[in-house]
Amino acid sequence: TQLLEQSPQFLSIQEGENLTVYCNSSSVFSSLQWYRQEPGEGPVLLVTVVTGGEVKKLKRLTFQFGDARKDSSLHITAAQPGDTGLYLCAGEESGGSNYKLTFGKGTLLTVNP
Amino acid sequence: NAGVTQTPKFQVLKTGQSMTLQCAQDMNHNSMYWYRQDPGMGLRLIYYSASEGTTDKGEVPNGYNVSRLNKREFSLRLESAAPSQTSVYFCASTLGKLRNTIYFGEGSWLTVV
């Protein structure tokens, strides 16, 4: 099983600050996804990155896939309390089943007003 | 549009009891999944069904069985519940392969005492 390690595990910041969370592996992934999960709900897909070096922006969120397709980052600019939640990365195994995702353990973000 | 619907939302079982978690999607998706989420462990795949009529084991299948009843429905059965199966269970579906958007249900909280 390919491991995805997320850091930090917990992050508590003030509204308006910037932050970056990381998702790292020693293995290569065909694609990588980022999800946001709120308490009592299922994860919601934010973005899928496929190409090494790819950068995608979703309003104040910027996602980057590493050149070697082993790592990814999520950067949030001017965080807001509504950004609070569990952020999960998930990777599709390179050369593996097209139906299995490996999830990281998540980064729990709290944005204080 | 209901998306992915799971029942029940909450359940308490005694060790050794059996139960079935039901999942239905109304998006005409081909692939369906069952995950469990435990504190500090992230999401782990139990079983998946790439298409109607097929099922395959995921990362943690022991103690579970599944049935892809039709294209809409994918159920998860615990034949003899154990305390280690206390968890939050999520059903998910996608149109086909993983690069399509995956939709998760709201989760089923299961406690085995």
Short mmCIF file of C-alpha atoms in Angstrom, two decimals, chain B residues 35-96:
data_model
loop_
_atom_site.label_atom_id
_atom_site.label_comp_id
_atom_site.label_asym_id
_atom_site.label_seq_id
_atom_site.Cartn_x
_atom_site.Cartn_y
_atom_site.Cartn_z
CA TYR B 35 -14.77 3.22 3.25
CA ARG B 36 -14.29 3.36 6.98
CA GLN B 37 -12.85 6.38 8.80
CA ASP B 38 -11.18 6.06 12.17
CA PRO B 39 -9.43 8.75 14.22
CA GLY B 40 -5.84 9.13 13.13
CA MET B 41 -6.24 6.56 10.35
CA GLY B 42 -7.82 8.48 7.51
CA LEU B 43 -10.17 6.78 5.09
CA ARG B 44 -9.55 3.13 4.31
CA LEU B 45 -11.20 1.21 1.47
CA ILE B 46 -13.19 -1.85 2.55
CA TYR B 47 -14.71 -3.04 -0.74
CA TYR B 48 -15.51 -1.53 -4.09
CA SER B 49 -17.63 -2.34 -7.11
CA ALA B 50 -16.18 -1.10 -10.38
CA SER B 51 -19.41 -1.86 -12.20
CA GLU B 52 -22.72 -3.62 -11.67
CA GLY B 53 -22.12 -7.29 -11.07
CA THR B 54 -18.54 -6.99 -9.83
CA THR B 55 -17.06 -6.51 -6.37
CA ASP B 56 -13.47 -6.46 -5.16
CA LYS B 57 -11.65 -6.29 -1.86
CA GLY B 58 -10.02 -3.11 -0.72
CA GLU B 59 -7.47 -2.51 2.01
CA VAL B 60 -9.46 -3.77 5.03
CA PRO B 61 -12.11 -6.32 3.88
CA ASN B 62 -11.94 -8.78 6.77
CA GLY B 63 -15.21 -9.08 8.69
CA TYR B 64 -17.29 -7.53 5.91
CA ASN B 65 -19.25 -8.64 2.89
CA VAL B 66 -20.82 -6.58 0.14
CA SER B 67 -23.56 -6.89 -2.44
CA ARG B 68 -24.00 -4.79 -5.56
CA LEU B 69 -27.73 -5.31 -5.73
CA ASN B 70 -28.17 -3.30 -8.92
CA LYS B 71 -26.56 -0.25 -10.47
CA ARG B 72 -27.98 2.05 -7.79
CA GLU B 73 -27.40 0.07 -4.61
CA PHE B 74 -24.31 -1.25 -2.83
CA SER B 75 -24.72 -2.73 0.64
CA LEU B 76 -22.15 -3.55 3.32
CA ARG B 77 -22.82 -6.39 5.75
CA LEU B 78 -21.21 -7.13 9.09
CA GLU B 79 -21.94 -10.79 9.82
CA SER B 80 -20.66 -10.87 13.40
CA ALA B 81 -19.84 -7.39 14.65
CA ALA B 82 -16.72 -6.81 16.73
CA PRO B 83 -15.69 -3.74 18.78
CA SER B 84 -12.87 -3.16 16.27
CA GLN B 85 -15.56 -2.40 13.69
CA THR B 86 -16.68 0.66 15.62
CA SER B 87 -16.15 3.38 13.05
CA VAL B 88 -17.74 5.85 10.67
CA TYR B 89 -18.62 4.22 7.36
CA PHE B 90 -18.83 6.14 4.10
CA CYS B 91 -20.31 5.02 0.84
CA ALA B 92 -19.10 6.74 -2.32
CA SER B 93 -19.76 6.58 -6.03
CA THR B 94 -18.22 7.77 -9.26
CA LEU B 95 -19.11 7.63 -12.92
CA GLY B 96 -16.23 5.35 -13.76
#
